Amino acid sequence: MSAAAGRASAAALVVADGATVAVRSAVRAAQACASSSAVDVLLLGRSSSADANAAAAWEGVSSVIVGGADQPLTAEYAAPIVQAQLGSGAYRHVVAASTTFGKNVLPRVAGVLGVSTVSDVIEVKEDGGGEVFVRPIYAGNALATVRSKESTILLTVRPTAFEPVAERSEGLAEVSSLAAPEEAGGGQSRWVGEDRTESSRPDLTAAGVVVAGGRGLKSGDNFKLLEEIADELGGAVGATRAAVDLGWVANDMQVGQTGKVVAPELYIGVGISGAIQHLAGMKDSKVIVAINKDEEAPIFQVADYGLVADLFDAVPQLQEKLKALPKKQ
Amino acid sequence: MSSRKILVGVKRVVDYAVKVRVKKDGSGVDLNNVKMSMNPFCEIAVEEALRLREAKHAGEVIAVTIGPKKAAETVRVALGMGADRGLHIAVPNGDAELQPLAVASILKTIVEKEKPDVVILGKQSIDGDNNQTGQMLAGMLGWPQGTFASQVEVDPAENSLNVTREVDGGLETVALGLPAVVTCDLRLNEPRFATLPNMMKAKKKKIETTDVSSLDIDVAPRIEILHVSEPPKRAQGVFVNDVDELVDKLHREANVL
C-alpha cells in the first residue's frame, strides 16, 4: 500500500507517464486543488523506474509511486493500476496533464468508476474549494467556469497554463512501488510498436520559442527555413493542419484545437492565414509575430507584430539579423 | 461478407467555420440561428465504418445520435453517406446539454441492445472539446480502446483490429481484441459527401427514435456550468515595415530576443 493510505482525503494524485515538463505543470495544478495537502505522483510506463528519482525531487511532491513499471502503456493496462491506487479512498483529486497519455487513460478510469471528468483545465479557482475550474470550449472562443459535483474529482490540465514546479532545494520524496493488479493488461489489447519523430529541438509544448509554418511555405523542403530560425532561437518548429495534411511535416507538429496547444514567450507564424482552429492552439503565446503577404489574413488580428511581406524574402533576412544579434541572457 | 456490426456515434454541433459568440448574460454560447453540422470527427468515423463495410469486414453500419429533435438530421446525413440504419435518442430541447458521462452511459445501453463488434466515434466534438466519450464508453464496457486512430486494419485471423494512434511523439500501434472502441483522428480518412441522390435514397432508410426518459439513465449534469465568458482580448498589435524594424521591436520593446 502506498504512503498515501490513511491520509486526510484532500490529497491529490498526479497520474503520469514520465518526468516531463508537462507533468511538472500537472503537479502545480494538483497543488492548487489540494491546497496545502499532499500531492503524490503515480508513474506508469517504460521510463517509470528511471524517472522516479527525478519526480521525487520536485517541490510539493510527497511521494512517488511506481506502478506496473517499465511496460509500454496501453489504456487497458494503465487504468486498473490507477484504480488500484484510488481504491484506498485517499485522494480527492486525480490529475493528469492533457497529453495524449492523459487524454487516453483518465476518461477510461472515469468510465469504469462512473464519474465525470473535467478536460483541459486552464485555471483552478482559488476560492472554489478545489471544485471550480476554468476550461476553454468551442476552440477557445469561450471560457467555461465549471463546478464538479463528484466526490472524487478527475481532471486533465493544460500544461502551458500552469508553471512547472521547480526542484526542491533539499531532500527527496519517498519512492515506493505498486504491483500491477492482475487485471492489468487483461489480454484485450497489445502494444505492437511505435514510430517516434526524431528531433533534437525542444518539445513543442514546452519550447520558449515556436516558429510555425503553413500552406504559404509551398513545400516541405521550405520548412528548413523555419528550422534555421528555430535553431537560432533555441526553439521548436510547428505547423498548421494544412501543412501536415499536405505531407510536408509530421502530424505531431500540428498546432491547434486538435493538435498541440502552445503558449511560448515568442510565436512566429509564417505563411499561416490563422484559421479559428489554429488560433486555438497558439493565441495564449506571450508575443505573436505574423509574417504573411496577405494583409487581410486573420492571423494579423491576434499578432502583436505583423509583417506584410513575401516570406521567401523576409525569413532569410530574419535569419541573418538574428545571427548578428547578441544572444539574450 | 462479414457479419460484423459497426455502431457509429454522430453529434450535431455548431459548424466548424462559425465564430461563436458568448451570450451577454454569461449563461453560454449563442446557438440561435447558427449553422449546425455533423461534428467533423464524426464524419471521419462514419467514413471509416463505411470503408470497413466496403472492404467486407463488416455487414451493417448503424449510426446513432443523442440530442434534440433536429439531431435526427445529422443521422440522416450519415445515412446519406451510406450507413444502413439510424438510431436517434431524443433528448428534450433546453440548456441541459448532455455531458460525456451521460452520453457514454446511453451509448452503453445501445451497445448492450445492438451488440456491435466495433464502436467508432470521433476523438472529440468541436463544441465541448472534451475528448472523453469514447474512452468512458470503453471503460464502462470493459472493452479495449484505440483512441486518436490514424489507421485501422482488421486482422481477420485474430479477429482483432490493428490501430495506429497519433500520440505526442509520433505514432503508436496497438492490437485490440474485438469487440472494441475506436476514436478517429483527423488523418484517418477523407470523408465522402452525402450526394443529393444518396440523400434522397436515405429518406427511405429507417431511423428508430427512442426517448431518453425510457432508458432509465441518470443524465443530470455532474459538472455544473457556472459561467461562460469571452476569452481575454489581446492588445491591438502593430504592423512593422520591414525585418529590421521587426527584430528591433522584438529586441527592445518586447524583450524576447
XYZ file of C-alpha atoms in Angstrom:
586
model
C 0.000 0.000 0.000
C 1.222 3.455 -0.696
C 2.208 6.036 1.820
C -0.950 7.946 0.988
C -3.292 5.441 2.627
C -4.999 6.798 5.682
C -4.075 10.373 4.949
C -6.685 13.101 5.026
C -8.791 12.760 1.924
C -7.877 16.140 0.461
C -4.763 14.707 -1.140
C -4.252 14.723 -4.915
C -2.809 12.063 -7.187
C -0.995 13.011 -10.372
C -1.052 10.231 -12.958
C 1.940 10.452 -15.281
C 3.855 8.625 -17.980
C 7.234 10.197 -17.260
C 9.070 13.008 -15.511
C 8.287 15.585 -18.182
C 7.711 19.332 -18.056
C 4.002 18.696 -18.730
C 3.803 16.511 -15.612
C 5.586 19.162 -13.548
C 2.826 21.545 -14.645
C 0.213 18.962 -13.637
C 1.819 18.777 -10.166
C 1.406 22.563 -9.881
C -2.280 22.261 -10.789
C -2.724 19.405 -8.301
C -1.185 21.559 -5.570
C -3.724 24.269 -6.364
C -6.536 21.688 -5.994
C -5.250 20.093 -2.823
C -4.209 23.433 -1.289
C -1.751 22.548 1.443
C -2.374 18.786 1.364
C -0.250 16.079 -0.164
C 0.419 15.539 -3.854
C 1.500 12.041 -4.832
C 2.747 11.101 -8.288
C 1.835 7.748 -9.831
C 4.386 6.995 -12.540
C 3.488 4.461 -15.196
C 5.228 3.326 -18.316
C 8.542 2.451 -19.784
C 10.610 5.142 -18.136
C 8.823 4.961 -14.783
C 11.657 3.378 -12.761
C 14.252 5.653 -14.274
C 12.113 8.756 -13.782
C 11.049 8.079 -10.183
C 14.009 9.887 -8.618
C 13.555 12.882 -10.894
C 9.923 13.196 -9.804
C 10.888 12.682 -6.159
C 12.978 15.852 -6.375
C 10.067 18.081 -7.388
C 8.770 20.665 -4.976
C 5.460 19.739 -3.389
C 5.595 16.028 -4.204
C 5.161 13.982 -1.035
C 5.501 10.535 -2.527
C 6.201 8.860 -5.840
C 4.560 5.552 -6.596
C 5.849 3.481 -9.485
C 3.029 1.382 -10.859
C 3.466 -1.665 -13.124
C 6.912 -0.476 -14.035
C 8.615 -0.298 -17.383
C 5.812 -1.510 -19.637
C 4.642 0.152 -22.811
C 1.371 1.701 -21.755
C -1.952 0.786 -23.183
C -5.011 2.353 -21.575
C -6.243 -1.140 -20.653
C -3.003 -1.755 -18.775
C -2.810 1.645 -17.103
C -6.420 2.129 -15.976
C -6.589 -0.792 -13.468
C -3.340 0.414 -11.873
C -4.806 3.882 -11.403
C -7.989 2.348 -9.982
C -5.986 0.199 -7.565
C -4.239 3.299 -6.297
C -7.566 5.093 -5.904
C -9.023 2.154 -4.010
C -7.765 3.408 -0.674
C -10.000 6.454 -0.983
C -7.109 8.694 -0.072
C -7.451 11.052 -2.995
C -9.986 13.754 -3.676
C -8.364 14.847 -6.945
C -6.856 12.771 -9.730
C -4.921 14.945 -12.153
C -3.181 14.219 -15.451
C -1.613 16.536 -17.995
C -3.684 16.909 -21.196
C -1.165 14.932 -23.197
C -2.222 12.054 -25.427
C -1.442 9.776 -22.447
C -3.647 11.733 -20.020
C -6.478 12.105 -22.508
C -6.366 8.386 -23.313
C -6.258 7.000 -19.785
C -8.126 9.331 -17.411
C -11.568 9.226 -19.098
C -11.307 5.429 -19.222
C -10.771 5.367 -15.463
C -13.746 7.743 -15.154
C -15.905 5.391 -17.218
C -15.052 2.429 -15.021
C -15.751 4.423 -11.869
C -18.856 6.101 -13.333
C -17.649 9.614 -12.562
C -17.303 12.670 -14.768
C -14.059 14.295 -15.841
C -13.130 17.922 -16.425
C -10.930 18.233 -19.523
C -8.102 20.616 -20.287
C -8.370 22.841 -17.220
C -6.529 26.174 -17.547
C -7.275 27.551 -14.079
C -8.119 26.189 -10.646
C -10.236 28.824 -8.890
C -8.618 29.715 -5.617
C -11.883 30.216 -3.735
C -13.609 27.174 -5.249
C -12.611 24.598 -2.627
C -10.816 22.551 -5.287
C -14.094 22.103 -7.177
C -14.224 25.094 -9.527
C -12.237 25.160 -12.737
C -11.949 27.180 -15.935
C -11.673 25.425 -19.273
C -11.835 26.538 -22.907
C -14.720 25.375 -25.127
C -15.526 25.968 -28.818
C -11.857 26.000 -29.871
C -11.001 28.502 -27.154
C -13.620 31.028 -28.295
C -15.320 30.789 -24.900
C -14.165 30.007 -21.374
C -16.431 27.947 -19.139
C -16.201 28.174 -15.361
C -17.467 24.854 -14.014
C -18.027 23.139 -10.684
C -17.563 19.399 -10.331
C -20.126 17.774 -8.064
C -18.197 14.493 -7.848
C -16.638 13.364 -4.584
C -13.580 12.129 -6.492
C -12.676 14.828 -8.993
C -10.871 13.732 -12.144
C -9.300 16.365 -14.352
C -6.809 16.820 -17.126
C -4.920 20.106 -17.113
C -3.430 22.119 -19.948
C 0.321 22.118 -19.218
C 1.011 25.541 -20.739
C -1.443 27.131 -18.289
C 0.477 26.099 -15.149
C 4.060 26.984 -14.235
C 6.053 23.731 -13.885
C 7.114 23.062 -10.275
C 10.782 23.599 -9.512
C 13.198 21.125 -7.974
C 13.314 21.194 -4.221
C 16.411 22.578 -2.590
C 16.964 19.556 -0.361
C 15.678 16.040 0.301
C 13.653 13.683 -1.865
C 10.105 12.385 -1.679
C 9.613 8.763 -0.728
C 9.532 6.345 -3.670
C 7.505 3.143 -3.479
C 6.215 0.672 -5.989
C 2.794 -0.746 -6.604
C 2.460 -4.181 -8.144
C 0.269 -4.210 -11.231
C -3.098 -5.731 -10.363
C -3.894 -8.975 -12.130
C -6.498 -7.453 -14.376
C -3.936 -5.016 -15.787
C -3.470 -5.762 -19.447
C -6.343 -8.161 -19.461
C -5.209 -9.624 -22.761
C -7.660 -7.327 -24.538
C -5.040 -5.237 -26.172
C -1.408 -5.484 -27.011
C 1.136 -2.760 -27.676
C 2.610 -3.531 -31.085
C 5.119 -0.796 -31.837
C 5.785 2.855 -32.431
C 7.259 5.295 -34.868
C 8.658 8.276 -32.986
C 9.528 11.543 -34.675
C 13.213 12.189 -34.012
C 14.023 15.758 -33.101
C 16.915 17.432 -31.397
C 14.842 20.568 -30.842
C 12.904 21.247 -27.628
C 9.469 19.712 -27.185
C 6.878 21.840 -28.979
C 4.580 22.287 -25.983
C 7.431 23.274 -23.653
C 9.527 25.419 -26.006
C 10.120 29.092 -25.215
C 10.055 29.950 -28.907
C 7.868 28.329 -31.575
C 8.302 29.015 -35.279
C 5.326 27.664 -37.207
C 4.616 27.366 -40.889
C 1.536 26.896 -43.028
C 0.471 26.462 -46.605
C 2.418 29.581 -47.613
C 5.668 27.621 -47.272
C 4.744 25.908 -50.565
C 6.710 22.708 -49.849
C 8.072 20.532 -47.064
C 11.630 21.405 -48.079
C 10.967 25.053 -47.309
C 10.384 24.197 -43.646
C 14.209 24.172 -43.499
C 13.968 27.966 -43.498
C 11.933 27.792 -40.292
C 14.218 25.180 -38.750
C 17.143 27.548 -39.196
C 15.276 30.332 -37.388
C 14.174 27.930 -34.656
C 17.737 26.723 -34.146
C 19.000 30.278 -33.976
C 16.496 30.947 -31.162
C 16.665 27.555 -29.445
C 13.022 26.950 -30.324
C 10.731 24.327 -31.803
C 9.013 24.127 -35.185
C 5.248 23.777 -35.506
C 2.804 23.623 -38.387
C -0.790 24.151 -39.405
C -3.148 21.354 -40.311
C -2.781 22.290 -43.994
C 0.982 21.737 -43.899
C 0.521 18.421 -42.099
C -2.235 17.210 -44.432
C -0.095 18.044 -47.452
C 2.503 15.662 -46.018
C 5.118 18.388 -45.603
C 5.784 17.677 -41.929
C 4.932 15.066 -39.286
C 1.439 15.012 -37.715
C 2.742 15.613 -34.209
C 3.940 19.085 -35.288
C 0.357 20.314 -35.700
C -0.550 23.288 -33.527
C -4.256 23.899 -32.961
C -7.558 22.789 -31.479
C -6.912 19.173 -32.370
C -3.138 19.248 -32.319
C -0.879 20.726 -29.688
C -1.576 23.822 -27.659
C 1.483 26.028 -27.263
C 1.998 29.190 -25.234
C 5.639 30.177 -25.738
C 7.254 33.538 -24.977
C 7.541 34.086 -28.719
C 5.483 32.523 -31.508
C 6.391 33.332 -35.111
C 3.729 32.313 -37.654
C 4.980 32.207 -41.219
C 2.691 31.750 -44.227
C -0.232 30.999 -41.891
C -3.656 32.548 -42.539
C -4.901 31.998 -38.977
C -7.981 29.740 -39.071
C -10.032 29.516 -35.834
C -8.704 26.005 -35.260
C -5.052 27.079 -35.497
C -5.536 30.160 -33.320
C -6.982 27.856 -30.622
C -3.528 26.336 -30.286
C -1.355 29.461 -30.087
C -3.278 32.560 -29.071
C -2.066 32.431 -25.482
C 1.520 32.925 -26.623
C 3.115 35.942 -24.943
C 4.305 37.656 -28.117
C 2.906 36.714 -31.529
C 4.640 37.627 -34.775
C 2.957 37.020 -38.128
C 4.679 37.114 -41.493
C 2.231 36.862 -44.377
C 1.891 38.510 -47.751
C -1.897 38.859 -47.376
C -2.570 41.825 -45.132
C -6.172 40.638 -44.650
C -5.062 37.302 -43.124
C -6.918 36.725 -39.816
C -3.653 35.921 -38.015
C -2.851 39.646 -38.031
C -5.807 40.176 -35.674
C -4.007 38.320 -32.889
C -0.438 39.293 -33.834
C 1.499 41.785 -31.726
C 3.817 42.419 -34.653
C 2.728 41.884 -38.221
C 4.926 41.994 -41.279
C 3.228 42.001 -44.672
C 5.890 40.514 -46.894
C 6.836 37.569 -49.048
C 8.149 35.022 -46.569
C 10.807 33.870 -49.010
C 12.375 37.346 -48.772
C 11.606 38.026 -45.130
C 12.625 34.739 -43.497
C 16.210 34.622 -44.839
C 16.621 38.282 -43.835
C 15.279 37.472 -40.393
C 17.780 34.676 -40.000
C 20.690 36.968 -40.859
C 19.507 39.609 -38.422
C 19.123 37.058 -35.656
C 22.636 35.754 -36.271
C 24.017 39.248 -35.925
C 22.054 39.937 -32.742
C 23.834 39.456 -29.420
C 22.279 36.442 -27.626
C 19.729 37.129 -24.915
C 20.958 36.378 -21.423
C -19.270 -10.706 -46.270
C -18.552 -10.406 -42.633
C -21.480 -10.244 -40.272
C -19.713 -7.758 -38.045
C -21.809 -4.857 -36.928
C -20.396 -1.366 -36.537
C -22.037 1.314 -34.422
C -21.037 4.911 -35.238
C -21.821 7.839 -32.960
C -22.521 11.204 -34.589
C -23.069 14.574 -32.957
C -24.771 17.722 -34.210
C -22.585 20.735 -33.423
C -22.051 24.341 -34.470
C -20.405 24.307 -37.899
C -16.621 24.413 -37.602
C -16.340 27.619 -39.647
C -18.666 29.634 -37.388
C -17.087 32.018 -34.911
C -19.329 31.584 -31.893
C -20.477 34.423 -29.633
C -20.788 34.240 -25.894
C -24.190 35.340 -24.541
C -24.126 38.630 -22.685
C -25.578 37.105 -19.523
C -22.727 34.586 -19.318
C -25.104 31.622 -19.469
C -23.485 30.030 -22.504
C -22.804 30.369 -26.204
C -25.478 31.806 -28.510
C -26.717 28.967 -30.705
C -29.734 30.758 -32.164
C -29.681 30.981 -35.970
C -26.208 29.486 -36.153
C -25.345 26.937 -38.830
C -25.163 23.420 -37.392
C -23.410 20.436 -38.977
C -22.145 16.984 -38.182
C -19.056 17.174 -35.955
C -16.073 16.822 -38.358
C -14.576 13.921 -36.394
C -17.913 12.082 -36.558
C -17.850 12.364 -40.364
C -14.479 10.632 -40.289
C -15.951 7.940 -38.041
C -18.852 7.318 -40.456
C -16.444 7.187 -43.392
C -14.222 4.631 -41.656
C -17.196 2.415 -40.822
C -18.333 2.539 -44.444
C -14.859 1.669 -45.697
C -14.697 -1.326 -43.366
C -18.063 -2.470 -44.719
C -16.933 -1.899 -48.314
C -13.820 -3.973 -47.620
C -16.184 -6.755 -46.449
C -15.013 -6.503 -42.849
C -18.498 -5.611 -41.694
C -22.062 -6.284 -42.727
C -24.001 -3.440 -41.188
C -23.296 0.131 -40.166
C -25.652 1.735 -37.642
C -25.466 5.483 -36.981
C -26.638 6.789 -33.622
C -27.106 10.310 -32.356
C -28.203 11.617 -28.990
C -29.806 15.018 -28.892
C -32.806 17.248 -29.652
C -35.313 16.656 -32.427
C -33.108 18.325 -35.023
C -30.269 15.892 -34.324
C -32.202 13.423 -36.487
C -30.948 15.478 -39.467
C -27.419 14.510 -38.512
C -28.280 10.813 -38.563
C -29.938 11.399 -41.946
C -26.621 12.754 -43.263
C -24.860 9.604 -42.022
C -27.486 7.555 -43.864
C -26.895 9.691 -46.950
C -23.192 8.882 -46.715
C -24.114 5.196 -46.688
C -24.961 3.992 -43.177
C -27.634 1.272 -43.212
C -29.956 2.487 -40.489
C -30.186 5.126 -37.804
C -30.955 5.469 -34.130
C -31.958 8.725 -32.514
C -32.039 9.018 -28.760
C -34.283 12.010 -28.338
C -33.442 14.485 -25.612
C -35.859 17.367 -24.990
C -34.575 20.771 -26.098
C -33.192 23.044 -23.470
C -29.996 24.267 -21.989
C -29.183 20.972 -20.304
C -26.636 19.718 -22.771
C -25.656 16.144 -22.118
C -22.174 15.642 -20.761
C -19.813 12.874 -21.905
C -20.576 10.626 -18.916
C -24.304 10.687 -19.741
C -23.631 10.149 -23.454
C -21.334 7.206 -22.709
C -23.965 5.716 -20.361
C -26.625 5.992 -23.059
C -24.292 4.513 -25.687
C -23.610 1.614 -23.330
C -27.304 0.676 -23.278
C -27.401 0.877 -27.097
C -24.337 -1.357 -27.312
C -25.967 -3.872 -24.984
C -29.050 -3.928 -27.193
C -27.449 -3.854 -30.644
C -24.336 -5.879 -29.764
C -21.952 -4.269 -32.271
C -18.429 -5.654 -32.739
C -16.890 -2.225 -33.136
C -17.980 1.227 -31.933
C -16.418 4.106 -33.863
C -16.598 7.676 -32.562
C -14.786 10.927 -33.265
C -11.924 11.797 -30.932
C -13.663 14.952 -29.719
C -16.566 17.213 -30.528
C -15.573 20.717 -31.551
C -18.091 22.363 -29.201
C -17.340 20.812 -25.803
C -13.756 19.853 -26.766
C -13.897 17.169 -24.064
C -12.273 14.180 -25.773
C -13.837 11.740 -23.260
C -16.850 9.854 -24.581
C -15.081 7.004 -26.415
C -12.697 6.310 -23.543
C -15.523 6.406 -20.977
C -17.634 4.016 -23.036
C -14.715 1.592 -23.406
C -14.132 1.744 -19.654
C -17.811 1.135 -18.879
C -17.975 -1.830 -21.251
C -14.581 -3.214 -20.261
C -13.615 -3.155 -23.956
C -10.208 -2.172 -25.337
C -9.875 1.281 -26.908
C -7.972 2.635 -29.882
C -8.037 6.411 -29.468
C -6.783 9.086 -31.906
C -6.711 6.499 -34.716
C -4.971 7.454 -37.944
C -5.145 3.939 -39.408
C -7.419 0.955 -38.715
C -6.731 -2.506 -40.110
C -8.728 -5.662 -39.494
C -6.820 -8.836 -38.774
C -9.460 -11.452 -39.656
C -7.346 -14.394 -38.450
C -7.041 -12.921 -34.957
C -10.459 -11.213 -35.030
C -8.659 -8.067 -33.934
C -8.030 -4.509 -35.028
C -4.596 -3.020 -35.539
C -4.978 0.656 -34.732
C -2.240 3.203 -35.415
C -2.626 6.082 -32.981
C -1.441 9.661 -33.219
C 0.467 10.264 -29.988
C 2.531 13.249 -28.859
C 5.889 11.968 -30.033
C 4.752 10.335 -33.276
C 2.709 7.210 -33.982
C 1.947 4.114 -31.932
C 0.261 0.863 -32.933
C -1.940 -1.283 -30.689
C -3.740 -4.558 -31.437
C -7.252 -4.663 -29.972
C -9.270 -7.824 -29.455
C -12.911 -7.410 -30.572
C -15.277 -6.006 -29.506
C -13.510 -2.665 -29.249
C -13.995 1.107 -29.294
C -12.116 3.283 -31.794
C -11.971 7.100 -31.815
C -10.903 8.870 -35.011
C -8.236 11.465 -35.549
C -8.151 13.893 -38.474
C -5.776 11.868 -40.573
C -7.768 8.625 -40.624
C -9.549 9.350 -43.893
C -11.204 11.927 -46.140
C -14.975 11.685 -45.592
C -17.204 11.379 -48.652
C -20.051 13.815 -49.335
C -23.644 12.770 -48.980
C -24.721 13.473 -52.583
C -28.237 14.658 -53.353
C -29.354 11.322 -54.914
C -27.963 9.480 -51.910
C -29.703 11.882 -49.530
C -32.960 11.140 -51.403
C -32.353 7.412 -51.011
C -31.509 7.931 -47.345
C -35.040 9.231 -46.781
C -36.240 5.674 -47.200
C -33.834 4.309 -44.597
C -35.150 3.767 -41.126
C -34.393 5.946 -38.107
C -35.636 4.464 -34.862
C -36.328 7.105 -32.232
C -36.210 6.354 -28.520
C -36.947 8.874 -25.828
C -34.080 9.206 -23.382
C -36.516 9.066 -20.439
C -37.430 5.475 -21.362
C -33.817 4.339 -20.829
C -33.776 4.930 -17.081
C -30.342 6.556 -17.081
C -29.312 9.432 -14.861
C -28.323 12.090 -17.381
C -28.223 15.023 -14.966
C -25.004 17.007 -15.383
C -22.399 16.253 -12.721
C -20.400 19.232 -13.854
C -22.279 22.439 -13.287
C -21.551 25.308 -15.669
C -21.357 28.404 -13.504
C -20.409 30.943 -16.120
C -19.293 31.248 -19.720
C -17.185 34.235 -20.736
C -15.257 35.628 -23.667
C -11.553 34.859 -23.581
C -9.438 37.909 -22.741
C -8.797 40.087 -25.776
C -5.236 40.603 -26.897
C -3.940 44.155 -27.107
C -4.036 45.634 -30.587
C -0.873 44.784 -32.497
C 1.135 46.866 -34.924
C 2.376 46.358 -38.451
C 6.096 46.752 -38.984
C 7.588 47.895 -42.274
C 10.466 45.509 -42.629
C 12.543 42.828 -40.967
C 14.892 45.376 -39.395
C 12.021 47.040 -37.585
C 10.598 43.666 -36.541
C 13.847 42.492 -34.981
C 14.384 45.863 -33.346
C 10.899 45.778 -31.761
C 11.280 42.197 -30.585
C 14.625 43.052 -29.094
C 13.979 46.448 -27.472
C 10.204 46.632 -26.983
C 9.018 43.040 -26.427
C 12.344 41.943 -24.962
C 12.004 38.418 -26.331
C 15.216 38.342 -28.366
